[in-house]
């Protein structure tokens, strides 16, 4: 059994390698677990299920949503810009320096 570790942490801001998508990590699966959505995200045959997948409070343009993204498609976001997602305050406290700190509350 291969032991996997997540590259990104809860509260870290990431961006997609290709698409205009940024988000704050709020949960991690160490391997793929969203079976019903697999066909929707496997347009790239090189996508490996045996890697961490991240749940993001995501934004793209004027839209905000929850994204489920494989680690191979994410990069750290060093822009320092805040993520504009309406649920940020439900899960995170935000410091003056823009750091996101997980509160441990679940959506209600």
mmCIF file of N, CA and C in Angstrom:
data_model
loop_
_atom_site.group_PDB
_atom_site.id
_atom_site.type_symbol
_atom_site.label_atom_id
_atom_site.label_comp_id
_atom_site.label_asym_id
_atom_site.label_seq_id
_atom_site.Cartn_x
_atom_site.Cartn_y
_atom_site.Cartn_z
ATOM 1 N N UNK A 1 0.840 -1.182 0.000
ATOM 2 C CA UNK A 1 0.000 0.000 0.000
ATOM 3 C C UNK A 1 0.884 1.244 0.000
ATOM 4 N N UNK A 2 0.607 2.153 -0.893
ATOM 5 C CA UNK A 2 1.358 3.397 -0.998
ATOM 6 C C UNK A 2 0.746 4.414 -0.045
ATOM 7 N N UNK A 3 1.571 5.030 0.751
ATOM 8 C CA UNK A 3 1.078 6.053 1.656
ATOM 9 C C UNK A 3 1.137 7.397 0.943
ATOM 10 N N UNK A 4 -0.008 8.071 0.907
ATOM 11 C CA UNK A 4 -0.069 9.376 0.255
ATOM 12 C C UNK A 4 -0.202 10.467 1.306
ATOM 13 N N UNK A 5 0.389 11.576 1.018
ATOM 14 C CA UNK A 5 0.237 12.748 1.874
ATOM 15 C C UNK A 5 -0.217 13.912 1.006
ATOM 16 N N UNK A 6 -1.045 14.733 1.586
ATOM 17 C CA UNK A 6 -1.545 15.894 0.870
ATOM 18 C C UNK A 6 -0.474 16.977 0.794
ATOM 19 N N UNK A 7 -0.324 17.555 -0.363
ATOM 20 C CA UNK A 7 0.636 18.641 -0.591
ATOM 21 C C UNK A 7 0.102 19.961 -0.042
ATOM 22 N N UNK A 8 -1.223 20.162 -0.133
ATOM 23 C CA UNK A 8 -1.845 21.407 0.306
ATOM 24 C C UNK A 8 -2.565 21.181 1.630
ATOM 25 N N UNK A 9 -2.709 22.239 2.408
ATOM 26 C CA UNK A 9 -3.289 22.131 3.743
ATOM 27 C C UNK A 9 -4.623 22.876 3.828
ATOM 28 N N UNK A 10 -5.404 22.522 4.833
ATOM 29 C CA UNK A 10 -6.669 23.203 5.089
ATOM 30 C C UNK A 10 -6.363 24.690 5.315
ATOM 31 N N UNK A 11 -7.085 25.547 4.622
ATOM 32 C CA UNK A 11 -6.873 26.986 4.729
ATOM 33 C C UNK A 11 -5.905 27.568 3.714
ATOM 34 N N UNK A 12 -5.245 26.721 2.956
ATOM 35 C CA UNK A 12 -4.305 27.212 1.949
ATOM 36 C C UNK A 12 -5.059 27.648 0.698
ATOM 37 N N UNK A 13 -4.621 28.749 0.101
ATOM 38 C CA UNK A 13 -5.215 29.241 -1.145
ATOM 39 C C UNK A 13 -4.450 28.609 -2.307
ATOM 40 N N UNK A 14 -5.221 28.046 -3.239
ATOM 41 C CA UNK A 14 -4.633 27.394 -4.407
ATOM 42 C C UNK A 14 -5.253 27.966 -5.669
ATOM 43 N N UNK A 15 -4.639 27.632 -6.790
ATOM 44 C CA UNK A 15 -5.203 27.999 -8.088
ATOM 45 C C UNK A 15 -5.039 26.803 -9.018
ATOM 46 N N UNK A 16 -5.891 26.730 -10.023
ATOM 47 C CA UNK A 16 -5.843 25.643 -11.000
ATOM 48 C C UNK A 16 -4.702 25.904 -11.973
ATOM 49 N N UNK A 17 -4.047 24.844 -12.400
ATOM 50 C CA UNK A 17 -2.928 24.967 -13.345
ATOM 51 C C UNK A 17 -3.345 25.566 -14.686
ATOM 52 N N UNK A 18 -4.577 25.292 -15.123
ATOM 53 C CA UNK A 18 -5.016 25.696 -16.459
ATOM 54 C C UNK A 18 -6.154 26.701 -16.419
ATOM 55 N N UNK A 19 -7.175 26.407 -15.616
ATOM 56 C CA UNK A 19 -8.400 27.216 -15.627
ATOM 57 C C UNK A 19 -8.344 28.378 -14.652
ATOM 58 N N UNK A 20 -9.200 29.354 -14.882
ATOM 59 C CA UNK A 20 -9.328 30.522 -14.015
ATOM 60 C C UNK A 20 -10.139 30.125 -12.780
ATOM 61 N N UNK A 21 -9.494 29.446 -11.855
ATOM 62 C CA UNK A 21 -10.139 28.964 -10.642
ATOM 63 C C UNK A 21 -9.157 29.122 -9.483
ATOM 64 N N UNK A 22 -9.615 29.784 -8.434
ATOM 65 C CA UNK A 22 -8.841 29.901 -7.195
ATOM 66 C C UNK A 22 -9.745 29.450 -6.070
ATOM 67 N N UNK A 23 -9.141 28.967 -4.978
ATOM 68 C CA UNK A 23 -9.976 28.569 -3.868
ATOM 69 C C UNK A 23 -9.183 28.291 -2.602
ATOM 70 N N UNK A 24 -9.938 28.200 -1.496
ATOM 71 C CA UNK A 24 -9.367 27.862 -0.197
ATOM 72 C C UNK A 24 -9.698 26.404 0.088
ATOM 73 N N UNK A 25 -8.693 25.616 0.428
ATOM 74 C CA UNK A 25 -8.882 24.204 0.757
ATOM 75 C C UNK A 25 -9.644 24.096 2.072
ATOM 76 N N UNK A 26 -10.759 23.303 2.063
ATOM 77 C CA UNK A 26 -11.467 23.082 3.316
ATOM 78 C C UNK A 26 -11.607 21.610 3.672
ATOM 79 N N UNK A 27 -11.197 20.711 2.773
ATOM 80 C CA UNK A 27 -11.201 19.282 3.083
ATOM 81 C C UNK A 27 -10.336 18.579 2.054
ATOM 82 N N UNK A 28 -9.848 17.382 2.420
ATOM 83 C CA UNK A 28 -8.969 16.615 1.539
ATOM 84 C C UNK A 28 -9.352 15.139 1.608
ATOM 85 N N UNK A 29 -9.437 14.496 0.449
ATOM 86 C CA UNK A 29 -9.528 13.040 0.349
ATOM 87 C C UNK A 29 -8.170 12.569 -0.148
ATOM 88 N N UNK A 30 -7.577 11.586 0.507
ATOM 89 C CA UNK A 30 -6.256 11.127 0.069
ATOM 90 C C UNK A 30 -6.308 10.315 -1.222
ATOM 91 N N UNK A 31 -7.498 9.936 -1.644
ATOM 92 C CA UNK A 31 -7.708 9.375 -2.977
ATOM 93 C C UNK A 31 -9.143 9.707 -3.378
ATOM 94 N N UNK A 32 -9.456 9.508 -4.626
ATOM 95 C CA UNK A 32 -10.743 9.912 -5.175
ATOM 96 C C UNK A 32 -11.904 9.234 -4.452
ATOM 97 N N UNK A 33 -12.959 9.999 -4.107
ATOM 98 C CA UNK A 33 -14.099 9.402 -3.410
ATOM 99 C C UNK A 33 -15.455 9.837 -3.971
ATOM 100 N N UNK A 34 -15.476 10.659 -4.991
ATOM 101 C CA UNK A 34 -16.738 11.151 -5.551
ATOM 102 C C UNK A 34 -17.106 10.364 -6.803
ATOM 103 N N UNK A 35 -17.397 9.065 -6.654
ATOM 104 C CA UNK A 35 -17.623 8.171 -7.791
ATOM 105 C C UNK A 35 -18.649 8.676 -8.802
ATOM 106 N N UNK A 36 -19.770 9.231 -8.335
ATOM 107 C CA UNK A 36 -20.796 9.655 -9.290
ATOM 108 C C UNK A 36 -20.323 10.798 -10.178
ATOM 109 N N UNK A 37 -19.335 11.540 -9.756
ATOM 110 C CA UNK A 37 -18.834 12.644 -10.560
ATOM 111 C C UNK A 37 -17.614 12.302 -11.393
ATOM 112 N N UNK A 38 -17.167 11.042 -11.356
ATOM 113 C CA UNK A 38 -15.915 10.670 -12.015
ATOM 114 C C UNK A 38 -15.940 10.961 -13.511
ATOM 115 N N UNK A 39 -17.017 10.594 -14.198
ATOM 116 C CA UNK A 39 -17.070 10.818 -15.654
ATOM 117 C C UNK A 39 -17.016 12.299 -16.003
ATOM 118 N N UNK A 40 -17.537 13.128 -15.146
ATOM 119 C CA UNK A 40 -17.567 14.562 -15.418
ATOM 120 C C UNK A 40 -16.182 15.197 -15.359
ATOM 121 N N UNK A 41 -15.261 14.600 -14.618
ATOM 122 C CA UNK A 41 -13.938 15.224 -14.477
ATOM 123 C C UNK A 41 -12.813 14.428 -15.119
ATOM 124 N N UNK A 42 -13.109 13.357 -15.824
ATOM 125 C CA UNK A 42 -12.047 12.521 -16.387
ATOM 126 C C UNK A 42 -11.841 12.741 -17.876
ATOM 127 N N UNK A 43 -12.020 13.943 -18.341
ATOM 128 C CA UNK A 43 -11.789 14.218 -19.752
ATOM 129 C C UNK A 43 -10.309 14.034 -20.078
ATOM 130 N N UNK A 44 -9.452 14.158 -19.098
ATOM 131 C CA UNK A 44 -8.023 13.939 -19.275
ATOM 132 C C UNK A 44 -7.712 12.517 -18.810
ATOM 133 N N UNK A 45 -7.351 11.633 -19.721
ATOM 134 C CA UNK A 45 -7.103 10.230 -19.400
ATOM 135 C C UNK A 45 -5.931 10.056 -18.428
ATOM 136 N N UNK A 46 -5.124 11.085 -18.262
ATOM 137 C CA UNK A 46 -3.973 10.978 -17.367
ATOM 138 C C UNK A 46 -4.341 11.213 -15.906
ATOM 139 N N UNK A 47 -5.602 11.514 -15.641
ATOM 140 C CA UNK A 47 -6.038 11.770 -14.282
ATOM 141 C C UNK A 47 -5.985 10.477 -13.478
ATOM 142 N N UNK A 48 -5.299 10.519 -12.356
ATOM 143 C CA UNK A 48 -5.099 9.361 -11.501
ATOM 144 C C UNK A 48 -5.992 9.473 -10.271
ATOM 145 N N UNK A 49 -6.789 8.438 -10.001
ATOM 146 C CA UNK A 49 -7.647 8.426 -8.812
ATOM 147 C C UNK A 49 -6.835 8.315 -7.524
ATOM 148 N N UNK A 50 -5.647 7.759 -7.612
ATOM 149 C CA UNK A 50 -4.820 7.521 -6.422
ATOM 150 C C UNK A 50 -3.898 8.703 -6.138
ATOM 151 N N UNK A 51 -4.507 9.832 -5.889
ATOM 152 C CA UNK A 51 -3.805 11.046 -5.501
ATOM 153 C C UNK A 51 -4.760 11.831 -4.623
ATOM 154 N N UNK A 52 -4.270 12.764 -3.839
ATOM 155 C CA UNK A 52 -5.191 13.588 -3.046
ATOM 156 C C UNK A 52 -6.105 14.420 -3.933
ATOM 157 N N UNK A 53 -7.355 14.550 -3.499
ATOM 158 C CA UNK A 53 -8.350 15.415 -4.120
ATOM 159 C C UNK A 53 -8.801 16.420 -3.067
ATOM 160 N N UNK A 54 -8.960 17.654 -3.474
ATOM 161 C CA UNK A 54 -9.230 18.747 -2.545
ATOM 162 C C UNK A 54 -10.609 19.348 -2.779
ATOM 163 N N UNK A 55 -11.299 19.623 -1.669
ATOM 164 C CA UNK A 55 -12.540 20.392 -1.708
ATOM 165 C C UNK A 55 -12.151 21.848 -1.494
ATOM 166 N N UNK A 56 -12.580 22.707 -2.409
ATOM 167 C CA UNK A 56 -12.232 24.124 -2.344
ATOM 168 C C UNK A 56 -13.484 24.978 -2.275
ATOM 169 N N UNK A 57 -13.435 26.022 -1.460
ATOM 170 C CA UNK A 57 -14.389 27.118 -1.596
ATOM 171 C C UNK A 57 -13.802 27.932 -2.726
ATOM 172 N N UNK A 58 -14.376 27.792 -3.908
ATOM 173 C CA UNK A 58 -13.730 28.269 -5.128
ATOM 174 C C UNK A 58 -14.434 29.473 -5.729
ATOM 175 N N UNK A 59 -13.651 30.209 -6.506
ATOM 176 C CA UNK A 59 -14.169 31.328 -7.286
ATOM 177 C C UNK A 59 -13.560 31.266 -8.670
ATOM 178 N N UNK A 60 -14.352 31.704 -9.636
ATOM 179 C CA UNK A 60 -13.902 31.803 -11.012
ATOM 180 C C UNK A 60 -14.693 32.937 -11.631
ATOM 181 N N UNK A 61 -14.029 34.009 -11.966
ATOM 182 C CA UNK A 61 -14.738 35.182 -12.469
ATOM 183 C C UNK A 61 -15.684 35.701 -11.398
ATOM 184 N N UNK A 62 -16.952 35.833 -11.733
ATOM 185 C CA UNK A 62 -17.957 36.299 -10.779
ATOM 186 C C UNK A 62 -18.686 35.157 -10.077
ATOM 187 N N UNK A 63 -18.314 33.910 -10.348
ATOM 188 C CA UNK A 63 -18.995 32.753 -9.769
ATOM 189 C C UNK A 63 -18.237 32.211 -8.564
ATOM 190 N N UNK A 64 -18.995 31.678 -7.602
ATOM 191 C CA UNK A 64 -18.388 30.972 -6.483
ATOM 192 C C UNK A 64 -19.121 29.650 -6.315
ATOM 193 N N UNK A 65 -18.382 28.625 -5.924
ATOM 194 C CA UNK A 65 -18.927 27.272 -5.834
ATOM 195 C C UNK A 65 -17.959 26.408 -5.040
ATOM 196 N N UNK A 66 -18.349 25.157 -4.818
ATOM 197 C CA UNK A 66 -17.457 24.183 -4.190
ATOM 198 C C UNK A 66 -16.874 23.333 -5.310
ATOM 199 N N UNK A 67 -15.557 23.242 -5.348
ATOM 200 C CA UNK A 67 -14.869 22.468 -6.380
ATOM 201 C C UNK A 67 -14.183 21.260 -5.746
ATOM 202 N N UNK A 68 -14.064 20.185 -6.510
ATOM 203 C CA UNK A 68 -13.375 18.958 -6.107
ATOM 204 C C UNK A 68 -12.280 18.741 -7.136
ATOM 205 N N UNK A 69 -11.020 18.992 -6.745
ATOM 206 C CA UNK A 69 -9.933 19.097 -7.713
ATOM 207 C C UNK A 69 -8.782 18.176 -7.321
ATOM 208 N N UNK A 70 -8.218 17.424 -8.290
ATOM 209 C CA UNK A 70 -7.073 16.574 -8.003
ATOM 210 C C UNK A 70 -5.814 17.408 -7.777
ATOM 211 N N UNK A 71 -4.937 16.876 -6.941
ATOM 212 C CA UNK A 71 -3.707 17.585 -6.606
ATOM 213 C C UNK A 71 -2.894 17.962 -7.837
ATOM 214 N N UNK A 72 -2.847 17.087 -8.838
ATOM 215 C CA UNK A 72 -2.028 17.359 -10.028
ATOM 216 C C UNK A 72 -2.473 18.614 -10.765
ATOM 217 N N UNK A 73 -3.684 19.095 -10.512
ATOM 218 C CA UNK A 73 -4.189 20.281 -11.201
ATOM 219 C C UNK A 73 -4.086 21.558 -10.376
ATOM 220 N N UNK A 74 -3.496 21.484 -9.194
ATOM 221 C CA UNK A 74 -3.426 22.666 -8.327
ATOM 222 C C UNK A 74 -2.004 23.159 -8.129
ATOM 223 N N UNK A 75 -1.911 24.467 -7.941
ATOM 224 C CA UNK A 75 -0.660 25.138 -7.585
ATOM 225 C C UNK A 75 -0.949 26.055 -6.404
ATOM 226 N N UNK A 76 0.064 26.352 -5.587
ATOM 227 C CA UNK A 76 -0.153 27.353 -4.538
ATOM 228 C C UNK A 76 -0.450 28.700 -5.181
ATOM 229 N N UNK A 77 -1.316 29.475 -4.560
ATOM 230 C CA UNK A 77 -1.619 30.816 -5.057
ATOM 231 C C UNK A 77 -0.901 31.812 -4.155
ATOM 232 N N UNK A 78 0.025 32.550 -4.730
ATOM 233 C CA UNK A 78 0.808 33.506 -3.953
ATOM 234 C C UNK A 78 0.383 34.951 -4.234
ATOM 235 N N UNK A 79 -0.799 35.137 -4.810
ATOM 236 C CA UNK A 79 -1.227 36.480 -5.186
ATOM 237 C C UNK A 79 -1.508 37.368 -3.969
ATOM 238 N N UNK A 80 -1.874 36.751 -2.860
ATOM 239 C CA UNK A 80 -2.232 37.533 -1.674
ATOM 240 C C UNK A 80 -3.632 38.101 -1.727
ATOM 241 N N UNK A 81 -4.342 37.874 -2.839
ATOM 242 C CA UNK A 81 -5.708 38.351 -2.992
ATOM 243 C C UNK A 81 -6.668 37.468 -2.201
ATOM 244 N N UNK A 82 -7.672 38.050 -1.547
ATOM 245 C CA UNK A 82 -8.637 37.228 -0.820
ATOM 246 C C UNK A 82 -9.516 36.430 -1.790
ATOM 247 N N UNK A 83 -9.959 35.277 -1.331
ATOM 248 C CA UNK A 83 -10.915 34.489 -2.104
ATOM 249 C C UNK A 83 -12.300 35.009 -1.760
ATOM 250 N N UNK A 84 -13.063 35.317 -2.767
ATOM 251 C CA UNK A 84 -14.402 35.904 -2.567
ATOM 252 C C UNK A 84 -15.461 34.818 -2.699
ATOM 253 N N UNK A 85 -15.643 34.072 -1.642
ATOM 254 C CA UNK A 85 -16.658 33.025 -1.609
ATOM 255 C C UNK A 85 -17.577 33.315 -0.436
ATOM 256 N N UNK A 86 -18.894 33.259 -0.612
ATOM 257 C CA UNK A 86 -19.810 33.644 0.463
ATOM 258 C C UNK A 86 -19.747 32.750 1.706
ATOM 259 N N UNK A 87 -19.181 31.556 1.610
ATOM 260 C CA UNK A 87 -19.126 30.647 2.759
ATOM 261 C C UNK A 87 -17.802 30.686 3.515
ATOM 262 N N UNK A 88 -16.888 31.563 3.135
ATOM 263 C CA UNK A 88 -15.602 31.659 3.838
ATOM 264 C C UNK A 88 -15.828 31.829 5.337
ATOM 265 N N UNK A 89 -16.703 32.735 5.733
ATOM 266 C CA UNK A 89 -16.951 33.011 7.145
ATOM 267 C C UNK A 89 -17.567 31.862 7.914
ATOM 268 N N UNK A 90 -18.180 30.910 7.219
ATOM 269 C CA UNK A 90 -18.753 29.726 7.876
ATOM 270 C C UNK A 90 -17.666 28.782 8.375
ATOM 271 N N UNK A 91 -16.565 28.705 7.639
ATOM 272 C CA UNK A 91 -15.522 27.728 7.953
ATOM 273 C C UNK A 91 -14.209 28.321 8.440
ATOM 274 N N UNK A 92 -13.966 29.592 8.128
ATOM 275 C CA UNK A 92 -12.644 30.159 8.414
ATOM 276 C C UNK A 92 -12.727 31.510 9.108
ATOM 277 N N UNK A 93 -11.732 31.756 9.945
ATOM 278 C CA UNK A 93 -11.427 33.095 10.418
ATOM 279 C C UNK A 93 -10.306 33.591 9.524
ATOM 280 N N UNK A 94 -10.334 34.867 9.175
ATOM 281 C CA UNK A 94 -9.307 35.418 8.291
ATOM 282 C C UNK A 94 -8.513 36.457 9.067
ATOM 283 N N UNK A 95 -7.189 36.248 9.139
ATOM 284 C CA UNK A 95 -6.299 37.192 9.816
ATOM 285 C C UNK A 95 -6.098 38.447 8.987
ATOM 286 N N UNK A 96 -5.540 39.475 9.619
ATOM 287 C CA UNK A 96 -5.225 40.718 8.918
ATOM 288 C C UNK A 96 -4.271 40.503 7.750
ATOM 289 N N UNK A 97 -3.415 39.467 7.859
ATOM 290 C CA UNK A 97 -2.464 39.194 6.777
ATOM 291 C C UNK A 97 -3.079 38.344 5.662
ATOM 292 N N UNK A 98 -4.377 38.006 5.783
ATOM 293 C CA UNK A 98 -5.061 37.238 4.749
ATOM 294 C C UNK A 98 -5.013 35.737 4.937
ATOM 295 N N UNK A 99 -4.447 35.247 6.053
ATOM 296 C CA UNK A 99 -4.389 33.810 6.322
ATOM 297 C C UNK A 99 -5.757 33.287 6.733
ATOM 298 N N UNK A 100 -6.079 32.095 6.259
ATOM 299 C CA UNK A 100 -7.347 31.445 6.584
ATOM 300 C C UNK A 100 -7.109 30.391 7.662
ATOM 301 N N UNK A 101 -7.859 30.485 8.765
ATOM 302 C CA UNK A 101 -7.730 29.539 9.878
ATOM 303 C C UNK A 101 -9.054 28.808 10.059
ATOM 304 N N UNK A 102 -8.990 27.493 9.900
ATOM 305 C CA UNK A 102 -10.180 26.649 9.949
ATOM 306 C C UNK A 102 -10.806 26.670 11.338
ATOM 307 N N UNK A 103 -12.095 26.894 11.386
ATOM 308 C CA UNK A 103 -12.837 26.917 12.646
ATOM 309 C C UNK A 103 -13.317 25.541 13.077
ATOM 310 N N UNK A 104 -13.447 24.623 12.127
ATOM 311 C CA UNK A 104 -13.946 23.306 12.458
ATOM 312 C C UNK A 104 -15.452 23.206 12.433
ATOM 313 N N UNK A 105 -16.136 24.247 12.012
ATOM 314 C CA UNK A 105 -17.605 24.204 11.879
ATOM 315 C C UNK A 105 -17.981 23.626 10.537
ATOM 316 N N UNK A 106 -19.050 22.863 10.533
ATOM 317 C CA UNK A 106 -19.569 22.331 9.269
ATOM 318 C C UNK A 106 -20.673 23.240 8.769
ATOM 319 N N UNK A 107 -20.947 23.155 7.476
ATOM 320 C CA UNK A 107 -22.049 23.909 6.904
ATOM 321 C C UNK A 107 -23.341 23.508 7.596
ATOM 322 N N UNK A 108 -24.238 24.473 7.762
ATOM 323 C CA UNK A 108 -25.533 24.165 8.391
ATOM 324 C C UNK A 108 -26.651 24.350 7.406
#
